[in-house]
Amino acid sequence: MTTAYDVAAIRADFPILAQDIRGQSLVYLDSAASAQKPRQVIDCVSGVYETGYANVHRGLHYLSEKATADYEGAREKIRAFMNAESSAEIIYTRGASEAINLVAASWGGANIGPGDEIVISEAEHHSNIVPWQILRDQKGAVLKVLPVDDEGAVHLDQFRELLSERTKIVAVTHVSNVLGTVYPIKEMARLAHQVGAVILIDGCQGITHMPVDVRDLDCDFYAFSGHKLYGPSGIGVLYGKAALLEAMPPYQSGGDMIERVTFEKSTWAELPHKFEAGTPAIAQAIGLGAAVDYVSQVGMAAIAAHEQELLTYTTQRLASVPGLRLIGTAPGKVSVVSFVMDCAHPHDISTIIDQTGVAIRAGHHCAQPLIDRFDIPSAARASFGMYNTVEEADRLVAGLEKVKEIFAR
Ligand code: 7TS
């Protein structure tokens, strides 16, 4: 039986949304930066500390066994959520940034040589640019950049032209955090594989807004951050195909990632532990499992449909604000609306509407090359989560009308 999307019930699960900010009810439109947490995640994390906390994979005592079972249980939930073949392919990291750095350092260190080509795109977050630049500089490799068009779309024919037998890795976002463009990653994976390259997907803004099946996409790596998926901060995931992960050297070393250590030589633990040195973010990982349970219960397809309605409605309403220009209008876009206004700087827009209780982000959104591409100083961005409503979109528009009023004086 399908039930209608009950946004009021969902909102009731997020305690932070019930508060007033500056004397008005909070309108939180900054979930792309970090999403709020449902009671189920908050209770899970505090429950770990109240009744189920100890270090994992170590002590032969009740609490350590319970914490280990819950920590590994969360890994299995994440595996199922992404449809990975094995939980050995789910590496816990601090977040997407660390996951991408892991691949650049470990896979890149072992597989990239002088003249090899790395392909990224113009809309990448700095986290999916800088690790590849550092690798390029260390190895004498070449970094190629797939452009976006004026709407913010990428084109497969241009992508195909960038690929060559020298291409070793493609690293692109699933969804742009500024433009909302959904990249054709399944096709891109197929094309990358045709030239013998591997593909890493930065899934920070993808897995949060649509169902993701890594086996159907046939991507080699998929990275995301727990805090954008309604889970705790300090925890994220690198999915990698087992055969690739097996062949990669450790990223960090120390406790938990070894099999046997002598002063002469050390050997590594099995996957996924080979990539998880030191005491991990235990409660956070278990909390991410609770977040995955939460969104799975609502259904990622239902969340996507709800957010799409909001995006369509908001885009239409913003079109009626004089002097407002949308940045990112690619067909099929999701989850965010970025814009500039001719009367005010994005920072002023954000500061003024904050006075009305509306939280958006303004700035370069850690995508400076993209901001340069659109020839703007920065952008204002409203981003949606599963709990946002059309009334909140109206509050955004009312706030922007106030901005116009103030700057018209
Ligand atoms: N990649 C994308 C596409 C992102 O949107 C972000 C964060 C990251 C990587 C980095 O994630 P982290 O959890 O490792 O920091 N994006 C944003 C944003 O849009 N506003 O603040 C952070």
XYZ file of C-alpha atoms and ligand atoms in Angstrom:
431
model
C 0.000 0.000 0.000
C 1.360 3.443 -0.831
C 0.577 6.353 1.422
C 0.759 10.032 0.498
C 3.958 11.834 1.437
C 3.266 13.147 4.934
C 5.601 16.114 5.249
C 3.987 17.234 8.533
C 4.773 13.870 10.132
C 8.329 14.031 8.802
C 8.799 17.553 10.166
C 7.581 16.398 13.557
C 10.542 13.992 13.620
C 13.073 16.859 13.305
C 13.083 18.719 16.642
C 15.261 21.572 15.385
C 12.636 22.624 12.836
C 10.126 23.440 15.560
C 12.066 26.398 16.886
C 11.724 30.070 16.182
C 14.729 31.940 14.834
C 14.799 35.708 15.251
C 11.185 35.590 16.371
C 9.898 33.669 13.345
C 9.489 30.003 12.591
C 12.658 28.581 11.085
C 12.741 27.968 7.338
C 15.803 25.766 6.797
C 16.891 25.834 3.149
C 20.531 24.841 3.606
C 20.400 21.065 3.586
C 22.994 20.839 0.795
C 25.534 22.194 3.286
C 24.301 19.910 6.052
C 20.927 18.328 6.699
C 19.083 18.361 10.034
C 18.696 15.177 12.049
C 15.511 13.280 12.895
C 14.762 12.246 16.480
C 15.472 8.634 15.429
C 19.122 9.514 14.673
C 19.545 11.713 17.749
C 18.078 9.001 20.003
C 20.221 6.349 18.356
C 23.449 8.283 18.944
C 22.617 9.175 22.537
C 21.467 5.571 23.061
C 24.886 4.323 21.976
C 26.563 6.488 24.615
C 23.973 5.662 27.270
C 23.861 1.897 26.916
C 25.976 0.516 24.081
C 29.353 2.233 23.929
C 32.838 0.729 23.948
C 35.652 0.468 21.441
C 35.013 -1.819 18.480
C 36.855 -4.910 17.229
C 38.832 -5.184 20.487
C 37.586 -6.187 23.905
C 36.122 -9.566 24.613
C 33.418 -8.076 26.772
C 29.718 -7.452 26.355
C 29.783 -3.731 25.493
C 32.607 -4.058 23.003
C 30.800 -6.916 21.301
C 27.560 -4.928 21.201
C 29.249 -1.791 19.839
C 31.038 -3.897 17.207
C 27.809 -5.629 16.166
C 25.974 -2.283 15.875
C 28.873 -0.657 14.016
C 29.089 -3.546 11.544
C 25.288 -3.722 11.396
C 25.219 -0.109 10.198
C 27.730 -1.014 7.496
C 25.390 -3.742 6.294
C 22.466 -1.258 6.216
C 24.560 1.095 4.082
C 25.544 -1.779 1.789
C 21.897 -2.645 1.214
C 20.961 1.034 0.754
C 23.488 1.407 -2.097
C 23.038 -2.160 -3.321
C 26.750 -2.928 -3.023
C 27.597 -6.583 -3.403
C 29.434 -6.937 -0.107
C 29.802 -4.931 3.099
C 33.589 -5.322 2.600
C 33.127 -2.697 -0.137
C 31.777 -0.101 2.330
C 34.672 1.847 3.863
C 33.864 4.254 6.668
C 35.590 7.624 6.300
C 35.158 11.007 7.967
C 33.143 12.190 4.981
C 33.187 12.538 1.211
C 36.333 14.675 1.279
C 38.293 11.993 3.069
C 36.854 9.303 0.791
C 38.051 11.142 -2.337
C 41.449 11.844 -0.761
C 41.725 8.130 0.037
C 41.205 7.169 -3.616
C 43.514 9.902 -4.947
C 46.299 8.951 -2.532
C 45.963 5.167 -2.526
C 44.582 4.238 -5.951
C 46.149 7.288 -7.579
C 49.503 6.735 -5.890
C 49.645 3.197 -7.255
C 48.136 3.721 -10.699
C 48.904 7.227 -12.004
C 52.157 7.991 -13.806
C 53.614 10.812 -15.922
C 51.321 11.804 -18.786
C 48.339 9.840 -17.473
C 45.058 11.695 -17.672
C 42.542 12.434 -14.941
C 39.132 13.779 -16.035
C 36.960 15.910 -13.750
C 34.252 18.484 -14.554
C 33.777 22.215 -14.272
C 31.088 21.909 -11.590
C 33.106 19.917 -9.062
C 33.247 20.780 -5.380
C 36.797 21.659 -4.281
C 36.892 18.251 -2.572
C 36.791 16.636 -5.999
C 39.312 19.017 -7.597
C 42.168 19.616 -5.190
C 43.063 15.957 -4.396
C 43.417 15.353 -8.167
C 45.515 18.505 -8.634
C 47.873 17.363 -5.894
C 48.114 13.920 -7.486
C 48.692 15.492 -10.911
C 51.535 17.603 -9.530
C 53.110 14.662 -7.694
C 52.988 12.375 -10.716
C 53.337 14.699 -13.693
C 49.850 13.700 -14.819
C 47.341 15.758 -16.828
C 44.046 17.093 -15.460
C 41.272 17.510 -18.052
C 38.040 19.351 -17.316
C 34.624 18.599 -18.826
C 32.787 21.911 -19.313
C 29.185 22.713 -18.387
C 27.003 24.745 -20.773
C 25.162 27.967 -19.931
C 22.307 26.015 -18.377
C 24.735 23.948 -16.319
C 24.355 20.724 -18.318
C 27.200 18.409 -19.334
C 27.297 16.711 -22.714
C 28.317 13.142 -23.391
C 29.812 13.933 -26.803
C 32.192 16.395 -25.126
C 32.948 13.831 -22.449
C 33.703 11.199 -25.090
C 36.123 13.599 -26.794
C 38.027 14.150 -23.529
C 38.643 10.439 -23.038
C 41.698 8.730 -24.472
C 43.780 5.625 -23.895
C 45.739 7.790 -21.424
C 42.646 8.387 -19.267
C 43.130 6.474 -16.022
C 40.370 7.896 -13.840
C 37.231 9.992 -14.217
C 36.072 11.750 -11.047
C 32.755 13.572 -11.340
C 29.888 14.612 -9.160
C 26.549 12.812 -9.262
C 24.667 16.083 -8.697
C 26.183 19.574 -8.683
C 25.841 21.260 -5.291
C 25.398 24.638 -7.019
C 23.520 23.868 -10.237
C 21.498 20.817 -9.240
C 22.515 19.214 -12.551
C 22.234 15.428 -12.489
C 25.184 13.951 -14.360
C 24.552 11.010 -16.717
C 26.866 8.891 -14.570
C 25.722 5.488 -15.796
C 26.600 6.459 -19.375
C 29.798 8.141 -18.204
C 30.829 4.954 -16.397
C 30.236 2.941 -19.558
C 32.309 5.352 -21.659
C 35.114 5.528 -19.070
C 35.293 1.732 -18.944
C 35.502 1.559 -22.751
C 38.878 3.324 -22.588
C 40.001 1.243 -19.612
C 39.564 4.018 -17.023
C 37.890 3.745 -13.630
C 35.220 6.199 -12.461
C 34.696 7.791 -9.060
C 31.370 9.454 -8.307
C 31.158 12.214 -5.715
C 27.729 11.268 -4.423
C 27.348 13.939 -1.730
C 24.338 15.516 -3.425
C 23.234 12.364 -5.231
C 22.538 9.726 -2.607
C 20.670 12.331 -0.552
C 18.081 13.007 -3.259
C 17.442 9.818 -5.234
C 17.758 6.048 -5.073
C 21.337 4.942 -5.814
C 22.306 1.468 -6.976
C 26.079 1.232 -7.392
C 25.858 -2.075 -9.228
C 23.367 -0.736 -11.748
C 25.496 2.400 -12.238
C 28.584 0.181 -12.502
C 30.703 2.911 -10.900
C 34.037 1.895 -9.384
C 33.946 4.276 -6.421
C 31.062 6.258 -4.880
C 31.714 8.724 -2.037
C 29.285 10.498 0.284
C 28.977 12.235 3.658
C 26.650 11.074 6.417
C 25.783 14.567 7.615
C 24.030 15.432 4.343
C 21.937 12.252 4.583
C 20.333 13.284 7.902
C 23.054 11.427 9.823
C 25.832 12.621 12.153
C 28.856 14.584 10.998
C 32.293 12.975 11.180
C 31.199 9.884 9.268
C 31.035 9.178 5.544
C 31.396 6.349 3.109
C 33.626 5.252 0.305
C 32.080 2.476 -1.748
C 34.651 0.722 -3.926
C 34.558 -2.419 -6.017
C 36.228 -5.158 -3.992
C 38.784 -6.058 -6.674
C 40.027 -2.452 -6.798
C 40.100 -2.040 -3.016
C 41.932 -5.345 -2.615
C 44.703 -4.171 -4.911
C 45.073 -0.730 -3.291
C 47.679 -0.009 -0.604
C 46.526 1.312 2.802
C 45.726 5.034 3.039
C 46.399 5.558 6.736
C 48.036 3.053 9.028
C 47.995 2.076 12.680
C 45.621 0.111 14.876
C 42.733 -1.903 13.468
C 44.036 -2.004 9.882
C 46.733 -4.635 10.415
C 46.800 -8.407 10.468
C 50.261 -8.896 12.016
C 52.982 -6.427 12.992
C 56.654 -7.151 13.616
C 59.516 -4.659 13.435
C 60.532 -6.226 10.150
C 57.188 -6.219 8.419
C 53.457 -5.665 8.779
C 50.560 -7.236 6.923
C 47.131 -5.746 6.394
C 43.711 -6.662 7.660
C 40.992 -7.812 5.291
C 38.615 -5.323 3.688
C 37.062 -3.071 4.810
C 39.342 -2.753 7.854
C 42.495 -2.254 5.773
C 41.271 1.308 5.172
C 40.032 2.061 8.687
C 43.075 2.860 10.822
C 42.522 3.821 14.437
C 39.434 4.025 16.607
C 36.649 5.002 14.227
C 33.634 7.298 14.659
C 31.662 4.563 16.407
C 28.452 6.287 17.488
C 28.411 8.323 14.275
C 28.571 5.209 12.101
C 25.764 3.595 14.073
C 23.836 6.882 13.773
C 24.329 6.843 10.013
C 22.744 3.398 10.022
C 19.723 4.925 11.784
C 19.595 7.709 9.180
C 19.619 5.123 6.394
C 16.769 3.290 8.137
C 14.857 6.561 8.404
C 15.117 7.622 4.755
C 14.545 4.042 3.598
C 11.320 3.872 5.557
C 10.041 7.047 3.879
C 11.522 5.851 0.570
C 14.132 7.626 -1.536
C 11.781 7.667 -4.554
C 9.076 9.363 -2.464
C 11.602 11.892 -1.126
C 12.771 12.596 -4.672
C 9.212 13.159 -5.890
C 8.436 15.502 -2.989
C 11.590 17.540 -3.534
C 10.923 17.718 -7.262
C 7.505 19.289 -6.642
C 9.125 21.824 -4.340
C 11.828 22.602 -6.879
C 9.305 23.139 -9.681
C 7.131 25.356 -7.497
C 10.069 27.408 -6.193
C 11.571 27.839 -9.655
C 8.247 29.160 -10.970
C 7.868 31.563 -8.063
C 11.429 32.836 -8.380
C 10.860 33.512 -12.078
C 8.396 36.217 -11.006
C 10.987 38.093 -8.917
C 12.278 40.944 -11.121
C 16.048 41.128 -11.508
C 16.639 37.564 -10.289
C 18.773 35.272 -12.442
C 18.853 31.535 -11.835
C 22.236 29.811 -12.032
C 21.634 26.233 -13.133
C 18.644 25.455 -15.304
C 19.624 22.111 -16.823
C 16.736 19.796 -17.702
C 16.131 17.203 -14.980
C 17.957 19.176 -12.284
C 17.234 18.451 -8.630
C 17.297 19.778 -5.091
C 18.881 23.268 -5.234
C 18.141 26.729 -6.623
C 21.092 29.075 -6.957
C 20.591 32.658 -8.035
C 21.898 36.195 -8.153
C 19.888 39.427 -7.975
C 20.766 42.638 -9.769
C 19.943 44.756 -6.693
C 22.003 43.000 -4.013
C 25.098 40.904 -3.368
C 24.354 37.269 -2.396
C 25.763 37.870 1.093
C 23.332 40.760 1.589
C 20.453 38.630 0.320
C 21.312 35.884 2.779
C 21.764 38.278 5.702
C 18.488 40.087 5.058
C 16.349 36.990 4.666
C 17.987 35.488 7.743
C 16.235 38.311 9.616
C 12.969 36.723 8.460
C 13.990 33.283 9.761
C 14.992 31.924 6.343
C 18.373 30.112 6.246
C 20.083 29.870 2.854
C 23.747 29.793 1.887
C 25.612 32.453 -0.061
C 29.161 32.322 -1.355
C 31.182 30.225 -3.770
C 29.862 26.942 -2.352
C 33.365 25.444 -2.543
C 33.077 25.498 -6.338
C 35.118 28.574 -7.259
C 35.926 27.488 -10.840
C 32.187 27.101 -11.488
C 31.398 30.528 -10.018
C 34.113 31.969 -12.319
C 32.577 30.097 -15.269
C 29.268 31.908 -14.728
C 31.126 35.190 -14.266
C 29.462 36.041 -10.951
C 31.090 37.033 -7.640
C 29.161 34.391 -5.708
C 25.650 32.964 -5.599
C 22.778 32.650 -3.167
C 21.490 29.095 -2.829
C 18.345 27.576 -1.375
C 18.604 23.810 -1.031
C 15.845 21.369 -0.175
C 15.559 18.446 2.146
C 12.854 15.865 2.736
C 11.200 18.139 5.342
C 10.727 21.337 3.304
C 7.308 22.635 2.244
C 5.752 24.958 -0.360
C 4.925 27.384 2.455
C 8.652 27.612 3.096
C 9.261 28.335 -0.589
C 6.739 31.174 -0.227
C 8.660 32.484 2.789
C 11.832 32.477 0.672
C 10.128 34.504 -2.058
C 8.637 36.914 0.504
C 12.129 37.386 1.935
C 13.528 38.149 -1.508
C 10.784 40.688 -2.103
C 11.898 42.357 1.105
C 15.472 42.425 -0.233
C 14.231 44.237 -3.343
C 12.263 46.689 -1.225
C 15.281 47.524 0.960
C 17.640 48.010 -1.965
C 15.082 50.051 -3.942
C 15.029 52.686 -1.180
N 31.147 17.119 -2.811
C 29.980 17.770 -2.962
C 29.216 17.666 -4.241
C 29.514 18.551 -1.904
O 28.353 19.203 -2.047
C 30.263 18.629 -0.704
C 29.858 19.528 0.425
C 31.448 17.887 -0.605
C 31.863 17.137 -1.686
C 32.291 17.857 0.637
O 31.619 17.170 1.639
P 32.261 17.049 3.106
O 31.160 16.471 3.935
O 33.424 16.133 2.983
O 32.633 18.424 3.522
N 29.040 20.594 0.014
C 28.730 21.689 0.725
C 27.874 22.679 0.258
O 27.308 22.660 -0.822
N 27.760 23.644 1.181
O 28.533 23.311 2.229
C 29.130 22.088 1.962
